[in-house]
C-alpha cells in the first residue's frame, strides 16, 4: 500500500494517569485527578487529540510501582493508580476513528507470543491504528514482581529485546493476508499454504507458532522505540518505525537524528522509514509572561524532597543527600543501567550551569526533555526550527496537566502550525502507518 503522508510534522501525546509529565500537574486547579481509574477521562483525551488531527495517543507504562523504598516521596505522586494500557486502548478503540493507539510493553517482563497476540488483536480492533512502544524495562522493582531475583543488566536486556522483537515480527507473519477464505461451500476456513510456522529457537526464547490471530491490518503494528543509548540506537535503526528520545538542545538532537538515520542503510532501510520524535514539554500563554507564570506556578507545587528523590531514581539510585542543593550539580557517576538518562542530566546541568536544586526541579517538571515556554507563535517558531533543521520529524508532547495542556496545544499551537503548512488539516488515511508516512512491511 503506498504512503500518502506528506512531509509534515508528526505528533504523539504522552499520557500517564493524572500527573502526565509534570510531577505536580495533578495539583493544577483544573486538572483531573481520577484518570487512573476513570475511562471517561481517557475518552475525552482521545477526542481532543482527534480534534487536533494528532497522530498518536501514547500510553506510557511502568508495570509496577517504582519508588516503594521511599513511601513519603511516593505519597506525593499520582502514578501509582493506573490502567493496564492495552486494556485501556481496547476500550478506546470503539470510540475513536483516526488517532493511533500506542502503549508500552517491556520485553524484560513479557513473552513475545503474548505481546504479538495482544498487538495483533488491537490492530484489528482499531482497524490498523495500533502501536507498540518497545522498551526493555527500566524499573528494577519489577524484578521482584515477576519471580526474578535481580533486574537484568542493560546489555543483557537489549540482547533479549533484539530476539524478542524478531520473534514478535515473525509471529505477525504467521498468515498471508488472504489466508482465511472462510468458504462455506467447500468448508475450507483456512488456506494451509498461506500459513507459516515460525519455529524459532534462540538464546532466550523457543516459540513454534503460528500466532492465533490473523495478519494485522498494518502487517505489523507500528513499532516505537524509546532510548538514546548505543544499543537503543542500533535497535531503532533496525526495526523501529518511530523513535521517542530525550533531547534538550537542538545540536544534540540533530546529532542524534543524523546518527540513527545514518545507521539504517546497513539494514536495507531508507531514512524516511523512521520518524524521530523528541519529547517536548510545553507551557503556552497569550504572552511570554503568562507562559512563564504557568511554568513557575506548577514548579512551586513540587516539594523539593520529592524532586530530589525523583532525580535520584533518574540517576540510577545515586544518593544525593550529601550534596548541597544550591551549589552547581556535581558530575555524578551513576550506578544506572539506563545509560543515556544520567548522562543527559549531567550534560543539561553543565550546559545551563544549573544547581542541584534546579536540576531536581527540572526533573520534576519534564525529566531531561526539552521544555518550551512561550506564546503560540514563539512555540511554533522553535518547533519549526527543529523540524526544518533535521533535529526532528515530529514531537512527543508531554502535557504538564490534563485536559488543559491538551486543549492549549490543539486550540492554540496546532492552528499556527497549520497556517504555516507544517501540519495536516485532515488525516491522510485510516491507518497509523499512512498518517505517519512509514511503509507497510512486505
GROMACS .gro file of C-alpha atoms in nm:
model
  442
    1UNK     CA    1   0.000   0.000   0.000
    2UNK     CA    2   0.154   0.336  -0.097
    3UNK     CA    3   0.231   0.604   0.157
    4UNK     CA    4   0.007   0.907   0.135
    5UNK     CA    5   0.165   1.123   0.406
    6UNK     CA    6   0.347   1.443   0.306
    7UNK     CA    7   0.644   1.596   0.485
    8UNK     CA    8   0.451   1.734   0.778
    9UNK     CA    9   0.526   1.728   1.147
   10UNK     CA   10   0.407   1.423   1.339
   11UNK     CA   11   0.275   1.443   1.693
   12UNK     CA   12   0.232   1.184   1.964
   13UNK     CA   13   0.099   1.271   2.309
   14UNK     CA   14   0.243   1.108   2.620
   15UNK     CA   15  -0.026   1.031   2.876
   16UNK     CA   16   0.009   0.850   3.208
   17UNK     CA   17  -0.269   0.867   3.464
   18UNK     CA   18  -0.311   1.206   3.632
   19UNK     CA   19   0.037   1.354   3.659
   20UNK     CA   20   0.130   1.348   3.297
   21UNK     CA   21   0.477   1.484   3.272
   22UNK     CA   22   0.491   1.743   3.546
   23UNK     CA   23   0.508   1.559   3.874
   24UNK     CA   24   0.269   1.811   4.035
   25UNK     CA   25   0.046   1.853   3.730
   26UNK     CA   26  -0.240   1.677   3.907
   27UNK     CA   27  -0.248   1.966   4.158
   28UNK     CA   28  -0.339   2.224   3.891
   29UNK     CA   29  -0.685   2.362   3.977
   30UNK     CA   30  -0.838   2.237   3.651
   31UNK     CA   31  -0.656   1.903   3.631
   32UNK     CA   32  -0.834   1.570   3.659
   33UNK     CA   33  -0.731   1.351   3.949
   34UNK     CA   34  -0.914   1.027   3.868
   35UNK     CA   35  -0.784   0.930   3.523
   36UNK     CA   36  -0.610   0.631   3.677
   37UNK     CA   37  -0.945   0.458   3.710
   38UNK     CA   38  -1.198   0.661   3.507
   39UNK     CA   39  -1.212   0.563   3.140
   40UNK     CA   40  -1.436   0.860   3.059
   41UNK     CA   41  -1.135   1.087   3.112
   42UNK     CA   42  -0.940   0.894   2.851
   43UNK     CA   43  -1.227   0.908   2.605
   44UNK     CA   44  -1.219   1.287   2.644
   45UNK     CA   45  -0.841   1.297   2.595
   46UNK     CA   46  -0.860   1.085   2.278
   47UNK     CA   47  -1.133   1.303   2.129
   48UNK     CA   48  -0.930   1.619   2.195
   49UNK     CA   49  -0.636   1.465   2.008
   50UNK     CA   50  -0.854   1.362   1.716
   51UNK     CA   51  -0.998   1.712   1.701
   52UNK     CA   52  -0.642   1.838   1.663
   53UNK     CA   53  -0.559   1.575   1.394
   54UNK     CA   54  -0.270   1.441   1.601
   55UNK     CA   55  -0.107   1.109   1.516
   56UNK     CA   56  -0.087   0.905   1.834
   57UNK     CA   57  -0.212   0.875   2.187
   58UNK     CA   58   0.080   0.713   2.365
   59UNK     CA   59   0.009   0.547   2.700
   60UNK     CA   60   0.338   0.527   2.885
   61UNK     CA   61   0.360   0.249   3.138
   62UNK     CA   62   0.574   0.109   3.413
   63UNK     CA   63   0.438  -0.229   3.514
   64UNK     CA   64   0.476  -0.198   3.887
   65UNK     CA   65   0.510   0.087   4.136
   66UNK     CA   66   0.857   0.246   4.130
   67UNK     CA   67   0.980   0.420   4.441
   68UNK     CA   68   0.836   0.199   4.714
   69UNK     CA   69   1.159   0.233   4.913
   70UNK     CA   70   1.065   0.595   4.983
   71UNK     CA   71   0.697   0.590   5.072
   72UNK     CA   72   0.690   0.953   5.186
   73UNK     CA   73   0.805   1.074   4.843
   74UNK     CA   74   0.580   0.821   4.671
   75UNK     CA   75   0.279   0.957   4.858
   76UNK     CA   76   0.301   1.283   4.656
   77UNK     CA   77   0.295   1.110   4.316
   78UNK     CA   78  -0.022   1.009   4.130
   79UNK     CA   79   0.123   0.741   3.900
   80UNK     CA   80   0.053   0.459   4.145
   81UNK     CA   81  -0.306   0.422   4.023
   82UNK     CA   82  -0.313   0.348   3.650
   83UNK     CA   83  -0.488   0.127   3.396
   84UNK     CA   84  -0.316  -0.165   3.228
   85UNK     CA   85  -0.255   0.016   2.896
   86UNK     CA   86  -0.368  -0.234   2.634
   87UNK     CA   87  -0.694  -0.297   2.816
   88UNK     CA   88  -0.746   0.079   2.813
   89UNK     CA   89  -0.663   0.112   2.443
   90UNK     CA   90  -0.904  -0.167   2.356
   91UNK     CA   91  -1.178   0.036   2.527
   92UNK     CA   92  -1.075   0.348   2.332
   93UNK     CA   93  -1.074   0.163   2.001
   94UNK     CA   94  -1.454   0.174   1.975
   95UNK     CA   95  -1.488   0.548   2.045
   96UNK     CA   96  -1.211   0.675   1.812
   97UNK     CA   97  -1.166   0.665   1.435
   98UNK     CA   98  -0.829   0.816   1.346
   99UNK     CA   99  -0.591   0.852   1.638
  100UNK     CA  100  -0.316   0.592   1.670
  101UNK     CA  101  -0.331   0.395   1.995
  102UNK     CA  102   0.014   0.308   2.127
  103UNK     CA  103   0.131   0.167   2.459
  104UNK     CA  104   0.443   0.047   2.634
  105UNK     CA  105   0.521  -0.319   2.683
  106UNK     CA  106   0.856  -0.413   2.835
  107UNK     CA  107   1.050  -0.706   2.691
  108UNK     CA  108   1.220  -0.788   3.022
  109UNK     CA  109   0.893  -0.895   3.184
  110UNK     CA  110   0.687  -1.037   2.899
  111UNK     CA  111   0.683  -1.317   2.646
  112UNK     CA  112   0.687  -1.244   2.271
  113UNK     CA  113   0.392  -1.467   2.185
  114UNK     CA  114   0.170  -1.283   2.432
  115UNK     CA  115   0.280  -0.938   2.311
  116UNK     CA  116   0.237  -1.037   1.945
  117UNK     CA  117  -0.116  -1.162   2.014
  118UNK     CA  118  -0.221  -0.854   2.211
  119UNK     CA  119  -0.088  -0.611   1.949
  120UNK     CA  120  -0.233  -0.803   1.654
  121UNK     CA  121  -0.570  -0.810   1.828
  122UNK     CA  122  -0.554  -0.436   1.899
  123UNK     CA  123  -0.462  -0.366   1.538
  124UNK     CA  124  -0.777  -0.550   1.427
  125UNK     CA  125  -0.992  -0.375   1.689
  126UNK     CA  126  -0.870  -0.034   1.574
  127UNK     CA  127  -0.874  -0.103   1.200
  128UNK     CA  128  -0.497  -0.060   1.176
  129UNK     CA  129  -0.415   0.204   1.438
  130UNK     CA  130  -0.217   0.005   1.695
  131UNK     CA  131   0.142   0.060   1.803
  132UNK     CA  132   0.390  -0.093   2.046
  133UNK     CA  133   0.636   0.117   2.245
  134UNK     CA  134   0.917  -0.134   2.274
  135UNK     CA  135   1.123  -0.084   2.590
  136UNK     CA  136   1.349  -0.325   2.769
  137UNK     CA  137   1.212  -0.238   3.114
  138UNK     CA  138   1.382   0.025   3.324
  139UNK     CA  139   1.228  -0.032   3.666
  140UNK     CA  140   1.439  -0.258   3.882
  141UNK     CA  141   1.149  -0.311   4.126
  142UNK     CA  142   0.964  -0.510   3.860
  143UNK     CA  143   1.204  -0.799   3.903
  144UNK     CA  144   1.052  -0.856   4.245
  145UNK     CA  145   0.705  -0.890   4.093
  146UNK     CA  146   0.799  -1.142   3.824
  147UNK     CA  147   0.983  -1.404   4.027
  148UNK     CA  148   1.320  -1.273   3.906
  149UNK     CA  149   1.590  -1.217   4.164
  150UNK     CA  150   1.753  -0.912   4.007
  151UNK     CA  151   1.687  -0.666   3.727
  152UNK     CA  152   1.900  -0.773   3.429
  153UNK     CA  153   2.194  -0.559   3.320
  154UNK     CA  154   2.145  -0.304   3.041
  155UNK     CA  155   2.331  -0.502   2.776
  156UNK     CA  156   2.154  -0.827   2.862
  157UNK     CA  157   1.814  -0.657   2.844
  158UNK     CA  158   1.889  -0.529   2.495
  159UNK     CA  159   2.009  -0.870   2.377
  160UNK     CA  160   1.678  -1.013   2.496
  161UNK     CA  161   1.490  -0.727   2.328
  162UNK     CA  162   1.662  -0.789   1.992
  163UNK     CA  163   1.549  -1.151   1.990
  164UNK     CA  164   1.210  -1.062   2.138
  165UNK     CA  165   1.116  -0.820   1.859
  166UNK     CA  166   1.228  -1.064   1.590
  167UNK     CA  167   1.001  -1.330   1.735
  168UNK     CA  168   0.709  -1.087   1.754
  169UNK     CA  169   0.754  -0.975   1.393
  170UNK     CA  170   0.786  -1.336   1.284
  171UNK     CA  171   0.461  -1.426   1.458
  172UNK     CA  172   0.284  -1.132   1.290
  173UNK     CA  173   0.381  -1.301   0.964
  174UNK     CA  174   0.210  -1.629   1.057
  175UNK     CA  175  -0.057  -1.579   0.790
  176UNK     CA  176  -0.068  -1.417   0.448
  177UNK     CA  177  -0.332  -1.150   0.400
  178UNK     CA  178  -0.568  -1.390   0.218
  179UNK     CA  179  -0.505  -1.693   0.439
  180UNK     CA  180  -0.868  -1.725   0.552
  181UNK     CA  181  -1.113  -1.785   0.264
  182UNK     CA  182  -1.386  -1.889   0.511
  183UNK     CA  183  -1.563  -2.066   0.224
  184UNK     CA  184  -1.892  -2.217   0.340
  185UNK     CA  185  -1.935  -2.412   0.014
  186UNK     CA  186  -1.607  -2.602   0.032
  187UNK     CA  187  -1.586  -2.597   0.408
  188UNK     CA  188  -1.232  -2.461   0.386
  189UNK     CA  189  -1.179  -2.195   0.653
  190UNK     CA  190  -0.800  -2.168   0.614
  191UNK     CA  191  -0.573  -2.199   0.312
  192UNK     CA  192  -0.290  -2.405   0.464
  193UNK     CA  193  -0.039  -2.289   0.200
  194UNK     CA  194  -0.072  -1.938   0.338
  195UNK     CA  195   0.014  -2.035   0.695
  196UNK     CA  196   0.375  -2.002   0.814
  197UNK     CA  197   0.511  -2.175   1.124
  198UNK     CA  198   0.786  -1.970   1.284
  199UNK     CA  199   0.979  -2.249   1.457
  200UNK     CA  200   1.207  -2.013   1.649
  201UNK     CA  201   1.476  -2.141   1.884
  202UNK     CA  202   1.717  -1.888   2.026
  203UNK     CA  203   1.911  -1.787   2.335
  204UNK     CA  204   1.611  -1.650   2.522
  205UNK     CA  205   1.302  -1.791   2.350
  206UNK     CA  206   1.165  -2.107   2.195
  207UNK     CA  207   0.847  -2.024   2.004
  208UNK     CA  208   0.693  -2.255   1.748
  209UNK     CA  209   0.391  -2.053   1.631
  210UNK     CA  210   0.177  -1.983   1.440
  211UNK     CA  211   0.001  -1.692   1.609
  212UNK     CA  212  -0.368  -1.742   1.687
  213UNK     CA  213  -0.463  -1.408   1.525
  214UNK     CA  214  -0.480  -1.337   1.152
  215UNK     CA  215  -0.238  -1.096   0.987
  216UNK     CA  216  -0.274  -0.745   1.139
  217UNK     CA  217  -0.427  -0.482   0.908
  218UNK     CA  218  -0.098  -0.288   0.909
  219UNK     CA  219   0.105  -0.604   0.850
  220UNK     CA  220   0.294  -0.510   1.164
  221UNK     CA  221   0.155  -0.270   1.422
  222UNK     CA  222   0.377   0.038   1.439
  223UNK     CA  223   0.691  -0.021   1.647
  224UNK     CA  224   0.811   0.265   1.865
  225UNK     CA  225   1.147   0.250   2.038
  226UNK     CA  226   1.242   0.479   2.326
  227UNK     CA  227   1.603   0.537   2.419
  228UNK     CA  228   1.929   0.703   2.321
  229UNK     CA  229   2.194   0.456   2.439
  230UNK     CA  230   2.410   0.275   2.184
  231UNK     CA  231   2.207  -0.050   2.194
  232UNK     CA  232   1.884   0.153   2.166
  233UNK     CA  233   2.009   0.336   1.857
  234UNK     CA  234   2.106   0.009   1.693
  235UNK     CA  235   1.767  -0.146   1.766
  236UNK     CA  236   1.583   0.164   1.643
  237UNK     CA  237   1.774   0.174   1.315
  238UNK     CA  238   1.698  -0.193   1.254
  239UNK     CA  239   1.331  -0.230   1.345
  240UNK     CA  240   1.161   0.088   1.469
  241UNK     CA  241   0.908   0.300   1.280
  242UNK     CA  242   0.925   0.578   1.540
  243UNK     CA  243   1.189   0.678   1.796
  244UNK     CA  244   1.097   0.866   2.113
  245UNK     CA  245   1.405   1.039   2.252
  246UNK     CA  246   1.501   1.289   2.523
  247UNK     CA  247   1.689   1.584   2.372
  248UNK     CA  248   1.707   1.924   2.538
  249UNK     CA  249   1.923   2.114   2.286
  250UNK     CA  250   1.894   2.138   1.909
  251UNK     CA  251   2.257   2.049   1.835
  252UNK     CA  252   2.231   1.729   2.040
  253UNK     CA  253   1.900   1.650   1.870
  254UNK     CA  254   2.050   1.700   1.524
  255UNK     CA  255   2.341   1.472   1.608
  256UNK     CA  256   2.108   1.200   1.736
  257UNK     CA  257   1.881   1.235   1.430
  258UNK     CA  258   2.172   1.202   1.187
  259UNK     CA  259   2.328   0.914   1.379
  260UNK     CA  260   2.019   0.694   1.397
  261UNK     CA  261   1.912   0.759   1.039
  262UNK     CA  262   2.269   0.709   0.919
  263UNK     CA  263   2.264   0.354   1.053
  264UNK     CA  264   1.956   0.245   0.860
  265UNK     CA  265   2.114   0.171   0.524
  266UNK     CA  266   2.304  -0.126   0.667
  267UNK     CA  267   1.964  -0.282   0.743
  268UNK     CA  268   1.823  -0.215   0.396
  269UNK     CA  269   1.606   0.073   0.516
  270UNK     CA  270   1.554   0.428   0.391
  271UNK     CA  271   1.597   0.712   0.644
  272UNK     CA  272   1.237   0.825   0.581
  273UNK     CA  273   1.116   0.486   0.707
  274UNK     CA  274   1.184   0.607   1.063
  275UNK     CA  275   1.035   0.911   1.236
  276UNK     CA  276   1.244   1.070   1.512
  277UNK     CA  277   1.019   1.239   1.770
  278UNK     CA  278   1.189   1.406   2.069
  279UNK     CA  279   0.986   1.474   2.381
  280UNK     CA  280   0.876   1.832   2.445
  281UNK     CA  281   0.701   1.979   2.749
  282UNK     CA  282   0.501   2.289   2.660
  283UNK     CA  283   0.371   2.588   2.856
  284UNK     CA  284   0.168   2.812   2.628
  285UNK     CA  285   0.034   3.156   2.717
  286UNK     CA  286  -0.116   3.460   2.548
  287UNK     CA  287   0.208   3.636   2.643
  288UNK     CA  288   0.557   3.523   2.737
  289UNK     CA  289   0.494   3.636   3.092
  290UNK     CA  290   0.176   3.432   3.120
  291UNK     CA  291   0.351   3.120   2.991
  292UNK     CA  292   0.638   3.163   3.238
  293UNK     CA  293   0.395   3.215   3.524
  294UNK     CA  294   0.221   2.887   3.437
  295UNK     CA  295   0.553   2.706   3.447
  296UNK     CA  296   0.670   2.864   3.771
  297UNK     CA  297   0.335   2.808   3.944
  298UNK     CA  298   0.343   2.434   3.884
  299UNK     CA  299   0.705   2.417   3.996
  300UNK     CA  300   0.614   2.572   4.331
  301UNK     CA  301   0.385   2.275   4.392
  302UNK     CA  302   0.668   2.021   4.390
  303UNK     CA  303   0.815   1.954   4.736
  304UNK     CA  304   1.192   1.971   4.697
  305UNK     CA  305   1.231   1.636   4.873
  306UNK     CA  306   1.014   1.477   4.606
  307UNK     CA  307   1.215   1.641   4.328
  308UNK     CA  308   1.542   1.517   4.473
  309UNK     CA  309   1.405   1.168   4.525
  310UNK     CA  310   1.290   1.153   4.164
  311UNK     CA  311   1.624   1.280   4.035
  312UNK     CA  312   1.799   1.016   4.242
  313UNK     CA  313   1.591   0.750   4.067
  314UNK     CA  314   1.664   0.900   3.725
  315UNK     CA  315   2.036   0.884   3.807
  316UNK     CA  316   2.007   0.517   3.890
  317UNK     CA  317   1.974   0.539   4.267
  318UNK     CA  318   2.263   0.778   4.337
  319UNK     CA  319   2.249   0.908   4.696
  320UNK     CA  320   2.215   1.286   4.668
  321UNK     CA  321   2.182   1.358   5.041
  322UNK     CA  322   2.546   1.461   5.077
  323UNK     CA  323   2.537   1.734   4.812
  324UNK     CA  324   2.442   2.099   4.865
  325UNK     CA  325   2.121   2.187   4.683
  326UNK     CA  326   2.229   2.538   4.586
  327UNK     CA  327   2.574   2.453   4.458
  328UNK     CA  328   2.642   2.353   4.094
  329UNK     CA  329   2.533   1.998   4.029
  330UNK     CA  330   2.841   1.774   4.051
  331UNK     CA  331   2.942   1.538   3.772
  332UNK     CA  332   2.780   1.246   3.949
  333UNK     CA  333   2.870   0.896   3.843
  334UNK     CA  334   2.578   0.658   3.807
  335UNK     CA  335   2.500   0.302   3.902
  336UNK     CA  336   2.223   0.306   3.646
  337UNK     CA  337   2.192   0.055   3.370
  338UNK     CA  338   1.986   0.315   3.187
  339UNK     CA  339   2.297   0.468   3.039
  340UNK     CA  340   2.156   0.762   2.845
  341UNK     CA  341   1.937   0.928   3.109
  342UNK     CA  342   2.206   1.007   3.372
  343UNK     CA  343   2.437   1.143   3.101
  344UNK     CA  344   2.156   1.367   2.978
  345UNK     CA  345   2.117   1.520   3.324
  346UNK     CA  346   2.490   1.583   3.362
  347UNK     CA  347   2.503   1.743   3.017
  348UNK     CA  348   2.199   1.959   3.092
  349UNK     CA  349   2.348   2.083   3.420
  350UNK     CA  350   2.680   2.174   3.261
  351UNK     CA  351   2.525   2.345   2.960
  352UNK     CA  352   2.286   2.565   3.160
  353UNK     CA  353   2.509   2.600   3.471
  354UNK     CA  354   2.238   2.460   3.699
  355UNK     CA  355   2.247   2.389   4.069
  356UNK     CA  356   2.139   2.055   4.208
  357UNK     CA  357   1.811   2.215   4.323
  358UNK     CA  358   1.745   2.349   3.971
  359UNK     CA  359   1.820   2.014   3.808
  360UNK     CA  360   1.589   1.839   4.055
  361UNK     CA  361   1.312   2.088   3.978
  362UNK     CA  362   1.366   2.042   3.603
  363UNK     CA  363   1.345   1.667   3.655
  364UNK     CA  364   1.014   1.706   3.836
  365UNK     CA  365   0.880   1.928   3.557
  366UNK     CA  366   0.999   1.745   3.246
  367UNK     CA  367   1.273   1.496   3.338
  368UNK     CA  368   1.556   1.550   3.086
  369UNK     CA  369   1.334   1.661   2.797
  370UNK     CA  370   1.311   1.986   2.602
  371UNK     CA  371   1.089   2.247   2.771
  372UNK     CA  372   0.916   2.517   2.564
  373UNK     CA  373   0.767   2.823   2.733
  374UNK     CA  374   0.603   3.092   2.520
  375UNK     CA  375   0.321   3.215   2.301
  376UNK     CA  376   0.172   3.001   2.022
  377UNK     CA  377   0.391   3.188   1.773
  378UNK     CA  378   0.719   3.151   1.962
  379UNK     CA  379   0.646   2.785   2.040
  380UNK     CA  380   0.570   2.720   1.672
  381UNK     CA  381   0.891   2.905   1.574
  382UNK     CA  382   1.103   2.667   1.779
  383UNK     CA  383   0.919   2.353   1.667
  384UNK     CA  384   0.964   2.468   1.307
  385UNK     CA  385   1.337   2.525   1.358
  386UNK     CA  386   1.389   2.171   1.490
  387UNK     CA  387   1.179   2.027   1.207
  388UNK     CA  388   1.343   2.224   0.925
  389UNK     CA  389   1.698   2.173   1.053
  390UNK     CA  390   1.651   1.795   1.079
  391UNK     CA  391   1.654   1.765   1.453
  392UNK     CA  392   1.309   1.603   1.450
  393UNK     CA  393   1.038   1.462   1.221
  394UNK     CA  394   0.782   1.545   1.487
  395UNK     CA  395   0.743   1.553   1.861
  396UNK     CA  396   0.620   1.350   2.157
  397UNK     CA  397   0.419   1.604   2.356
  398UNK     CA  398   0.447   1.591   2.735
  399UNK     CA  399   0.146   1.785   2.867
  400UNK     CA  400   0.208   1.917   3.218
  401UNK     CA  401  -0.155   1.863   3.321
  402UNK     CA  402  -0.474   1.735   3.160
  403UNK     CA  403  -0.701   1.818   2.996
  404UNK     CA  404  -0.577   2.179   2.994
  405UNK     CA  405  -0.237   2.105   2.840
  406UNK     CA  406  -0.405   1.911   2.558
  407UNK     CA  407  -0.659   2.181   2.478
  408UNK     CA  408  -0.393   2.455   2.480
  409UNK     CA  409  -0.185   2.273   2.221
  410UNK     CA  410  -0.479   2.177   1.999
  411UNK     CA  411  -0.654   2.515   2.016
  412UNK     CA  412  -0.353   2.748   2.014
  413UNK     CA  413  -0.045   2.582   1.862
  414UNK     CA  414  -0.198   2.350   1.601
  415UNK     CA  415  -0.371   2.633   1.408
  416UNK     CA  416  -0.041   2.823   1.395
  417UNK     CA  417   0.140   2.518   1.256
  418UNK     CA  418  -0.138   2.457   1.003
  419UNK     CA  419  -0.121   2.820   0.892
  420UNK     CA  420   0.249   2.768   0.817
  421UNK     CA  421   0.181   2.448   0.621
  422UNK     CA  422   0.374   2.240   0.874
  423UNK     CA  423   0.089   2.021   0.996
  424UNK     CA  424  -0.204   1.841   0.838
  425UNK     CA  425  -0.558   1.976   0.825
  426UNK     CA  426  -0.703   1.628   0.763
  427UNK     CA  427  -0.580   1.276   0.828
  428UNK     CA  428  -0.407   1.116   0.529
  429UNK     CA  429  -0.561   0.772   0.582
  430UNK     CA  430  -0.741   0.532   0.809
  431UNK     CA  431  -0.430   0.355   0.941
  432UNK     CA  432  -0.150   0.480   1.162
  433UNK     CA  433   0.119   0.388   0.911
  434UNK     CA  434  -0.050   0.602   0.647
  435UNK     CA  435  -0.067   0.903   0.875
  436UNK     CA  436   0.291   0.866   0.993
  437UNK     CA  437   0.415   0.808   0.640
  438UNK     CA  438   0.606   0.488   0.723
  439UNK     CA  439   0.600   0.187   0.489
  440UNK     CA  440   0.396  -0.129   0.529
  441UNK     CA  441   0.604  -0.447   0.577
  442UNK     CA  442   0.608  -0.687   0.288
   0.00000   0.00000   0.00000
